Amino acid sequence: MKILLFVNTKQNLKKVNNLGGIEILNYDLFNYLKKKNDVVFSNNLSQEILNTNWDIVISSNDSRIFNQIKTKRKILWFHNKLQIEKALRKKQLLSILFNKIEAVFVSDYLEEKTSIFYNFFKREVIPNSLPSIFENADFSKRKKINQNLFVWSVQRKLGLDDLIDVWKKKIYPLNLNCELHIFGINYKNKHLDKYKIYNHGKIPRNILLNFYRKSVGMICLGYDETFCLNAIEAMKMGLPVISLGKTALKDKIIPKKNGFLINSINEIDRPIIDLINLNKTKKNKLVKSCNRYASNFNSKIIFKKWDKLIYSS
């Protein structure tokens, strides 16, 4: 079976450690599917790709490709929201309406938020799988945990300003050793070090993994999450996630099992201080519970759902 996995990105798909979330998910699915099929993973519509008669084309977030390519089946892999206005602006609406598209959503939340006006031939929910680097990481090699280390690794700024404001006013005065490490975005503020807030920008996944190993918790507020792969990655390394429990995170956070829910950002000091003061026995139990929950997203489980979709016709 000839399958094309297409992702519209400027990233170098050969530099695996530096790939973003959508790209690494495509990369792992590509490595799985190529065991049984003739699969191409690309971000470029070369003439050879355009001339090939494909059995299946799986495109992430971009339906326009279906107007240019010859294929028996067209699968649109939704990682992000696509409102009607956005579809018009991105020139995707007509390609969605006039192609026989099977839609795959990464969460129930995203499926519910995607308009029924898009008359898809089929709508399926297949959760994201853990990237192989996290799935295969030796959980027993968690480094000596820094009781005061917290991580923000969401690649968006939404909510971060509020968190930093609360950190400076409430968390830092309560515990002068508490540290917040920001990954994934370049948050430019030269005066945060004195509050033990550190910006690392974008770093390779293997370095982030090792940082998770020595941290005590992750903060992901969940204002605009369609899945939140970062949260599942952190849980895999034993980190509970502190969240408002909004959007797709609403169904993923189980209080005191894999995270802590707060009603507003002004309450975030409570779970942070509780985590810092948690005794060793309770902390080990929480760490194992987080890891166990994240294992529900192991590739062996998720890829079976892809097999069912791909070989169903």
mmCIF file of C-alpha atoms in Angstrom:
data_model
loop_
_atom_site.group_PDB
_atom_site.id
_atom_site.type_symbol
_atom_site.label_atom_id
_atom_site.label_comp_id
_atom_site.label_asym_id
_atom_site.label_seq_id
_atom_site.Cartn_x
_atom_site.Cartn_y
_atom_site.Cartn_z
ATOM 1 C CA MET A 1 0.000 0.000 0.000
ATOM 2 C CA LYS A 2 1.341 3.428 -0.983
ATOM 3 C CA ILE A 3 0.861 5.985 1.792
ATOM 4 C CA LEU A 4 1.895 9.636 1.940
ATOM 5 C CA LEU A 5 2.232 11.379 5.298
ATOM 6 C CA PHE A 6 2.277 15.114 4.641
ATOM 7 C CA VAL A 7 2.895 17.889 7.158
ATOM 8 C CA ASN A 8 2.975 21.514 6.069
ATOM 9 C CA THR A 9 6.015 22.735 7.996
ATOM 10 C CA LYS A 10 9.315 24.505 7.402
ATOM 11 C CA GLN A 11 11.111 22.291 9.899
ATOM 12 C CA ASN A 12 13.875 19.959 8.760
ATOM 13 C CA LEU A 13 12.203 16.563 9.129
ATOM 14 C CA LYS A 14 15.589 14.837 9.328
ATOM 15 C CA LYS A 15 16.523 16.607 12.584
ATOM 16 C CA VAL A 16 14.330 14.395 14.738
ATOM 17 C CA ASN A 17 15.356 15.751 18.143
ATOM 18 C CA ASN A 18 14.319 19.268 17.140
ATOM 19 C CA LEU A 19 10.928 18.407 15.653
ATOM 20 C CA GLY A 20 7.799 20.033 17.044
ATOM 21 C CA GLY A 21 4.834 18.096 18.386
ATOM 22 C CA ILE A 22 2.923 17.611 15.121
ATOM 23 C CA GLU A 23 6.088 16.732 13.230
ATOM 24 C CA ILE A 24 7.273 14.140 15.760
ATOM 25 C CA LEU A 25 3.834 12.498 15.797
ATOM 26 C CA ASN A 26 3.988 12.175 12.005
ATOM 27 C CA TYR A 27 7.536 10.858 12.205
ATOM 28 C CA ASP A 28 6.606 8.111 14.672
ATOM 29 C CA LEU A 29 3.528 7.109 12.684
ATOM 30 C CA PHE A 30 5.679 7.009 9.538
ATOM 31 C CA ASN A 31 8.160 4.639 11.209
ATOM 32 C CA TYR A 32 5.327 2.367 12.259
ATOM 33 C CA LEU A 33 3.459 2.289 8.946
ATOM 34 C CA LYS A 34 6.561 1.713 6.825
ATOM 35 C CA LYS A 35 6.985 -1.746 8.398
ATOM 36 C CA LYS A 36 4.065 -2.976 6.268
ATOM 37 C CA ASN A 37 3.670 -0.343 3.578
ATOM 38 C CA ASP A 38 5.466 1.832 1.065
ATOM 39 C CA VAL A 39 5.360 5.135 2.983
ATOM 40 C CA VAL A 40 6.709 8.610 2.233
ATOM 41 C CA PHE A 41 6.968 11.303 4.915
ATOM 42 C CA SER A 42 7.299 14.770 3.429
ATOM 43 C CA ASN A 43 6.692 18.491 3.873
ATOM 44 C CA ASN A 44 7.245 19.179 0.181
ATOM 45 C CA LEU A 45 4.972 18.349 -2.742
ATOM 46 C CA SER A 46 7.607 17.304 -5.243
ATOM 47 C CA GLN A 47 6.719 16.443 -8.812
ATOM 48 C CA GLU A 48 7.303 12.780 -8.025
ATOM 49 C CA ILE A 49 4.761 12.938 -5.188
ATOM 50 C CA LEU A 50 2.250 14.731 -7.410
ATOM 51 C CA ASN A 51 2.670 12.121 -10.162
ATOM 52 C CA THR A 52 2.256 9.117 -7.839
ATOM 53 C CA ASN A 53 -1.045 7.281 -7.491
ATOM 54 C CA TRP A 54 -1.409 6.941 -3.724
ATOM 55 C CA ASP A 55 -3.640 4.562 -1.840
ATOM 56 C CA ILE A 56 -3.859 6.863 1.190
ATOM 57 C CA VAL A 57 -2.762 10.426 1.879
ATOM 58 C CA ILE A 58 -2.691 11.573 5.507
ATOM 59 C CA SER A 59 -2.323 15.340 5.801
ATOM 60 C CA SER A 60 -1.916 17.185 9.103
ATOM 61 C CA ASN A 61 -4.152 20.254 9.396
ATOM 62 C CA ASP A 62 -4.004 21.046 5.673
ATOM 63 C CA SER A 63 -6.750 19.945 3.291
ATOM 64 C CA ARG A 64 -5.473 21.918 0.282
ATOM 65 C CA ILE A 65 -3.189 19.058 -0.694
ATOM 66 C CA PHE A 66 -6.218 16.973 -1.667
ATOM 67 C CA ASN A 67 -6.879 19.252 -4.658
ATOM 68 C CA GLN A 68 -3.418 18.533 -6.061
ATOM 69 C CA ILE A 69 -2.782 14.880 -5.408
ATOM 70 C CA LYS A 70 -4.056 11.563 -6.748
ATOM 71 C CA THR A 71 -5.209 9.208 -4.025
ATOM 72 C CA LYS A 72 -7.937 6.691 -3.244
ATOM 73 C CA ARG A 73 -8.393 7.858 0.340
ATOM 74 C CA LYS A 74 -7.937 11.277 1.895
ATOM 75 C CA ILE A 75 -7.366 11.502 5.648
ATOM 76 C CA LEU A 76 -7.207 14.927 7.288
ATOM 77 C CA TRP A 77 -5.434 14.664 10.650
ATOM 78 C CA PHE A 78 -6.725 17.442 12.909
ATOM 79 C CA HIS A 79 -4.277 18.611 15.571
ATOM 80 C CA ASN A 80 -5.681 22.137 15.860
ATOM 81 C CA LYS A 81 -9.030 23.891 15.637
ATOM 82 C CA LEU A 82 -10.295 24.954 12.217
ATOM 83 C CA GLN A 83 -13.164 27.399 12.542
ATOM 84 C CA ILE A 84 -15.161 28.282 9.415
ATOM 85 C CA GLU A 85 -13.580 31.751 9.289
ATOM 86 C CA LYS A 86 -10.102 30.250 9.562
ATOM 87 C CA ALA A 87 -10.863 27.676 6.855
ATOM 88 C CA LEU A 88 -11.898 30.506 4.541
ATOM 89 C CA ARG A 89 -8.829 32.571 5.374
ATOM 90 C CA LYS A 90 -6.503 29.583 4.905
ATOM 91 C CA LYS A 91 -8.284 28.673 1.645
ATOM 92 C CA GLN A 92 -9.192 25.237 2.951
ATOM 93 C CA LEU A 93 -12.984 25.426 2.985
ATOM 94 C CA LEU A 94 -13.634 24.457 -0.626
ATOM 95 C CA SER A 95 -11.155 21.579 -0.521
ATOM 96 C CA ILE A 96 -12.930 20.241 2.589
ATOM 97 C CA LEU A 97 -16.389 20.572 1.052
ATOM 98 C CA PHE A 98 -15.546 19.116 -2.339
ATOM 99 C CA ASN A 99 -13.341 16.194 -1.347
ATOM 100 C CA LYS A 100 -14.361 12.904 0.250
ATOM 101 C CA ILE A 101 -12.354 13.380 3.437
ATOM 102 C CA GLU A 102 -11.991 11.157 6.470
ATOM 103 C CA ALA A 103 -11.286 13.349 9.493
ATOM 104 C CA VAL A 104 -9.131 12.155 12.407
ATOM 105 C CA PHE A 105 -9.201 14.246 15.583
ATOM 106 C CA VAL A 106 -6.623 13.990 18.374
ATOM 107 C CA SER A 107 -9.235 14.381 21.127
ATOM 108 C CA ASP A 108 -12.967 14.256 21.792
ATOM 109 C CA TYR A 109 -12.743 17.931 22.678
ATOM 110 C CA LEU A 110 -11.366 18.827 19.236
ATOM 111 C CA GLU A 111 -13.962 16.689 17.466
ATOM 112 C CA GLU A 112 -16.763 18.400 19.387
ATOM 113 C CA LYS A 113 -15.353 21.839 18.556
ATOM 114 C CA THR A 114 -15.107 21.129 14.821
ATOM 115 C CA SER A 115 -18.195 22.250 12.920
ATOM 116 C CA ILE A 116 -20.618 19.669 11.529
ATOM 117 C CA PHE A 117 -20.819 22.026 8.556
ATOM 118 C CA TYR A 118 -17.700 20.223 7.356
ATOM 119 C CA ASN A 119 -19.477 17.294 5.795
ATOM 120 C CA PHE A 120 -16.713 14.747 6.339
ATOM 121 C CA PHE A 121 -17.163 11.256 4.974
ATOM 122 C CA LYS A 122 -16.005 9.904 8.336
ATOM 123 C CA ARG A 123 -15.098 11.375 11.733
ATOM 124 C CA GLU A 124 -12.741 9.427 14.022
ATOM 125 C CA VAL A 125 -10.990 10.247 17.304
ATOM 126 C CA ILE A 126 -7.482 8.822 17.667
ATOM 127 C CA PRO A 127 -5.469 10.250 20.576
ATOM 128 C CA ASN A 128 -1.860 11.246 20.082
ATOM 129 C CA SER A 129 0.762 8.672 21.005
ATOM 130 C CA LEU A 130 3.742 9.329 23.197
ATOM 131 C CA PRO A 131 6.790 10.248 21.106
ATOM 132 C CA SER A 132 9.147 7.259 21.016
ATOM 133 C CA ILE A 133 11.871 9.128 22.925
ATOM 134 C CA PHE A 134 9.515 9.435 25.919
ATOM 135 C CA GLU A 135 7.885 6.045 25.536
ATOM 136 C CA ASN A 136 11.255 4.275 25.494
ATOM 137 C CA ALA A 137 12.830 6.389 28.255
ATOM 138 C CA ASP A 138 13.874 4.357 31.285
ATOM 139 C CA PHE A 139 11.550 5.608 33.993
ATOM 140 C CA SER A 140 13.739 4.066 36.705
ATOM 141 C CA LYS A 141 16.500 6.524 35.780
ATOM 142 C CA ARG A 142 14.703 9.516 37.248
ATOM 143 C CA LYS A 143 17.448 11.744 38.580
ATOM 144 C CA LYS A 144 17.557 13.075 42.099
ATOM 145 C CA ILE A 145 14.449 15.203 42.146
ATOM 146 C CA ASN A 146 14.789 18.873 42.952
ATOM 147 C CA GLN A 147 11.892 19.403 45.340
ATOM 148 C CA ASN A 148 11.500 23.016 44.166
ATOM 149 C CA LEU A 149 11.721 22.647 40.373
ATOM 150 C CA PHE A 150 8.663 23.349 38.187
ATOM 151 C CA VAL A 151 8.388 23.353 34.393
ATOM 152 C CA TRP A 152 6.362 25.280 31.810
ATOM 153 C CA SER A 153 6.894 23.642 28.410
ATOM 154 C CA VAL A 154 3.781 24.702 26.493
ATOM 155 C CA GLN A 155 4.814 26.346 23.241
ATOM 156 C CA ARG A 156 2.400 29.237 23.633
ATOM 157 C CA LYS A 157 2.477 32.314 25.822
ATOM 158 C CA LEU A 158 -1.232 32.332 26.718
ATOM 159 C CA GLY A 159 -1.514 32.469 30.515
ATOM 160 C CA LEU A 160 2.229 32.735 31.109
ATOM 161 C CA ASP A 161 2.172 36.436 31.996
ATOM 162 C CA ASP A 162 -0.452 35.765 34.667
ATOM 163 C CA LEU A 163 1.523 32.819 36.033
ATOM 164 C CA ILE A 164 4.700 34.907 36.303
ATOM 165 C CA ASP A 165 2.800 37.681 38.050
ATOM 166 C CA VAL A 166 1.424 35.235 40.642
ATOM 167 C CA TRP A 167 4.831 33.599 40.970
ATOM 168 C CA LYS A 168 6.486 36.915 41.846
ATOM 169 C CA LYS A 169 3.767 38.034 44.260
ATOM 170 C CA LYS A 170 2.836 34.785 46.013
ATOM 171 C CA ILE A 171 4.987 31.742 45.256
ATOM 172 C CA TYR A 172 8.473 33.229 45.475
ATOM 173 C CA PRO A 173 7.784 35.004 48.818
ATOM 174 C CA LEU A 174 6.455 31.692 50.233
ATOM 175 C CA ASN A 175 9.499 29.689 49.135
ATOM 176 C CA LEU A 176 12.669 31.487 48.032
ATOM 177 C CA ASN A 177 14.106 28.224 46.615
ATOM 178 C CA CYS A 178 11.197 27.525 44.254
ATOM 179 C CA GLU A 179 12.216 27.649 40.559
ATOM 180 C CA LEU A 180 10.149 28.016 37.397
ATOM 181 C CA HIS A 181 11.810 26.919 34.140
ATOM 182 C CA ILE A 182 10.206 27.990 30.872
ATOM 183 C CA PHE A 183 10.745 25.943 27.708
ATOM 184 C CA GLY A 184 9.342 26.087 24.177
ATOM 185 C CA ILE A 185 9.050 29.843 23.758
ATOM 186 C CA ASN A 186 11.455 32.750 23.982
ATOM 187 C CA TYR A 187 10.046 34.749 26.857
ATOM 188 C CA LYS A 188 12.095 37.932 26.896
ATOM 189 C CA ASN A 189 12.371 39.478 30.331
ATOM 190 C CA LYS A 190 15.782 40.182 31.801
ATOM 191 C CA HIS A 191 14.545 40.808 35.326
ATOM 192 C CA LEU A 192 13.062 37.407 36.200
ATOM 193 C CA ASP A 193 16.185 35.638 37.458
ATOM 194 C CA LYS A 194 15.873 37.312 40.856
ATOM 195 C CA TYR A 195 12.531 35.490 41.250
ATOM 196 C CA LYS A 196 14.162 32.223 40.116
ATOM 197 C CA ILE A 197 12.281 32.213 36.821
ATOM 198 C CA TYR A 198 14.474 31.003 33.958
ATOM 199 C CA ASN A 199 13.814 30.974 30.216
ATOM 200 C CA HIS A 200 15.481 28.251 28.121
ATOM 201 C CA GLY A 201 13.693 28.775 24.789
ATOM 202 C CA LYS A 202 13.327 25.876 22.401
ATOM 203 C CA ILE A 203 15.544 22.909 23.180
ATOM 204 C CA PRO A 204 15.864 19.341 21.801
ATOM 205 C CA ARG A 205 13.396 16.815 23.206
ATOM 206 C CA ASN A 206 16.090 14.672 24.802
ATOM 207 C CA ILE A 207 17.297 17.621 26.897
ATOM 208 C CA LEU A 208 13.724 18.459 27.939
ATOM 209 C CA LEU A 209 13.197 14.809 28.905
ATOM 210 C CA ASN A 210 16.207 14.904 31.226
ATOM 211 C CA PHE A 211 14.969 18.128 32.779
ATOM 212 C CA TYR A 212 11.586 16.505 33.462
ATOM 213 C CA ARG A 213 13.425 13.671 35.207
ATOM 214 C CA LYS A 214 14.704 15.956 37.929
ATOM 215 C CA SER A 215 11.629 18.191 38.294
ATOM 216 C CA VAL A 216 8.720 17.910 40.683
ATOM 217 C CA GLY A 217 5.807 19.278 38.640
ATOM 218 C CA MET A 218 4.623 20.729 35.335
ATOM 219 C CA ILE A 219 2.307 23.692 34.823
ATOM 220 C CA CYS A 220 -0.075 23.627 31.870
ATOM 221 C CA LEU A 221 -3.048 25.916 32.394
ATOM 222 C CA GLY A 222 -4.993 24.523 29.444
ATOM 223 C CA TYR A 223 -6.471 27.695 27.959
ATOM 224 C CA ASP A 224 -6.255 26.443 24.382
ATOM 225 C CA GLU A 225 -5.250 22.769 24.293
ATOM 226 C CA THR A 226 -6.588 20.382 21.680
ATOM 227 C CA PHE A 227 -4.645 17.487 23.232
ATOM 228 C CA CYS A 228 -1.591 18.757 25.198
ATOM 229 C CA LEU A 229 1.145 16.316 24.306
ATOM 230 C CA ASN A 230 3.501 18.189 26.648
ATOM 231 C CA ALA A 231 1.379 17.208 29.634
ATOM 232 C CA ILE A 232 1.401 13.506 28.696
ATOM 233 C CA GLU A 233 5.169 13.607 28.134
ATOM 234 C CA ALA A 234 5.661 15.181 31.559
ATOM 235 C CA MET A 235 3.399 12.588 33.200
ATOM 236 C CA LYS A 236 5.395 9.821 31.554
ATOM 237 C CA MET A 237 8.424 11.141 33.413
ATOM 238 C CA GLY A 238 6.432 11.139 36.651
ATOM 239 C CA LEU A 239 5.436 14.808 36.799
ATOM 240 C CA PRO A 240 1.939 15.734 37.997
ATOM 241 C CA VAL A 241 0.364 18.539 35.955
ATOM 242 C CA ILE A 242 -1.102 21.635 37.573
ATOM 243 C CA SER A 243 -3.927 22.983 35.434
ATOM 244 C CA LEU A 244 -7.148 24.922 35.203
ATOM 245 C CA GLY A 245 -8.533 21.817 33.534
ATOM 246 C CA LYS A 246 -9.861 23.669 30.521
ATOM 247 C CA THR A 247 -10.240 22.492 26.904
ATOM 248 C CA ALA A 248 -8.728 19.057 26.154
ATOM 249 C CA LEU A 249 -7.040 18.844 29.559
ATOM 250 C CA LYS A 250 -10.436 18.690 31.235
ATOM 251 C CA ASP A 251 -10.630 14.928 30.646
ATOM 252 C CA LYS A 252 -6.959 14.184 31.291
ATOM 253 C CA ILE A 253 -6.306 15.540 34.781
ATOM 254 C CA ILE A 254 -7.358 13.232 37.608
ATOM 255 C CA PRO A 255 -6.922 15.189 40.843
ATOM 256 C CA LYS A 256 -4.145 13.837 43.077
ATOM 257 C CA LYS A 257 -3.603 10.929 40.657
ATOM 258 C CA ASN A 258 -1.790 12.682 37.822
ATOM 259 C CA GLY A 259 -2.265 16.340 38.617
ATOM 260 C CA PHE A 260 -3.990 19.149 40.468
ATOM 261 C CA LEU A 261 -6.919 21.265 39.300
ATOM 262 C CA ILE A 262 -7.325 24.909 40.256
ATOM 263 C CA ASN A 263 -10.253 27.259 39.655
ATOM 264 C CA SER A 264 -8.146 30.325 38.910
ATOM 265 C CA ILE A 265 -4.526 31.249 38.394
ATOM 266 C CA ASN A 266 -4.519 32.989 41.771
ATOM 267 C CA GLU A 267 -4.902 29.576 43.457
ATOM 268 C CA ILE A 268 -1.828 28.043 41.831
ATOM 269 C CA ASP A 269 0.364 28.610 44.881
ATOM 270 C CA ARG A 270 -1.594 25.946 46.821
ATOM 271 C CA PRO A 271 -0.743 22.850 44.734
ATOM 272 C CA ILE A 272 2.820 24.087 44.207
ATOM 273 C CA ILE A 273 3.459 24.403 47.942
ATOM 274 C CA ASP A 274 1.589 21.114 48.582
ATOM 275 C CA LEU A 275 3.855 19.328 46.091
ATOM 276 C CA ILE A 276 6.977 20.779 47.644
ATOM 277 C CA ASN A 277 5.894 19.619 51.110
ATOM 278 C CA LEU A 278 4.669 16.171 50.051
ATOM 279 C CA ASN A 279 6.411 13.383 51.962
ATOM 280 C CA LYS A 280 8.548 10.840 50.122
ATOM 281 C CA THR A 281 6.029 7.985 50.259
ATOM 282 C CA LYS A 282 3.156 10.046 48.866
ATOM 283 C CA LYS A 283 5.408 11.641 46.264
ATOM 284 C CA ASN A 284 6.629 8.260 44.979
ATOM 285 C CA LYS A 285 3.036 7.054 44.772
ATOM 286 C CA LEU A 286 2.055 10.153 42.781
ATOM 287 C CA VAL A 287 5.052 9.818 40.441
ATOM 288 C CA LYS A 288 4.175 6.188 39.639
ATOM 289 C CA SER A 289 0.527 7.082 39.136
ATOM 290 C CA CYS A 290 1.456 9.795 36.606
ATOM 291 C CA ASN A 291 3.692 7.389 34.712
ATOM 292 C CA ARG A 292 0.992 4.711 34.688
ATOM 293 C CA TYR A 293 -1.623 7.119 33.292
ATOM 294 C CA ALA A 294 0.694 8.295 30.505
ATOM 295 C CA SER A 295 1.244 4.681 29.466
ATOM 296 C CA ASN A 296 -2.334 4.695 28.135
ATOM 297 C CA PHE A 297 -0.892 6.666 25.226
ATOM 298 C CA ASN A 298 1.883 4.208 24.342
ATOM 299 C CA SER A 299 2.251 3.717 20.607
ATOM 300 C CA LYS A 300 1.238 0.028 20.723
ATOM 301 C CA ILE A 301 -2.176 1.109 21.952
ATOM 302 C CA ILE A 302 -2.633 4.146 19.702
ATOM 303 C CA PHE A 303 -1.249 2.625 16.512
ATOM 304 C CA LYS A 304 -3.815 -0.192 16.724
ATOM 305 C CA LYS A 305 -6.444 2.498 16.221
ATOM 306 C CA TRP A 306 -4.592 3.713 13.126
ATOM 307 C CA ASP A 307 -4.401 0.126 11.839
ATOM 308 C CA LYS A 308 -8.153 -0.223 12.237
ATOM 309 C CA LEU A 309 -8.738 2.991 10.283
ATOM 310 C CA ILE A 310 -6.218 2.305 7.528
ATOM 311 C CA TYR A 311 -7.129 -1.313 6.902
ATOM 312 C CA SER A 312 -10.883 -0.849 7.310
ATOM 313 C CA SER A 313 -11.487 -0.262 3.599
#
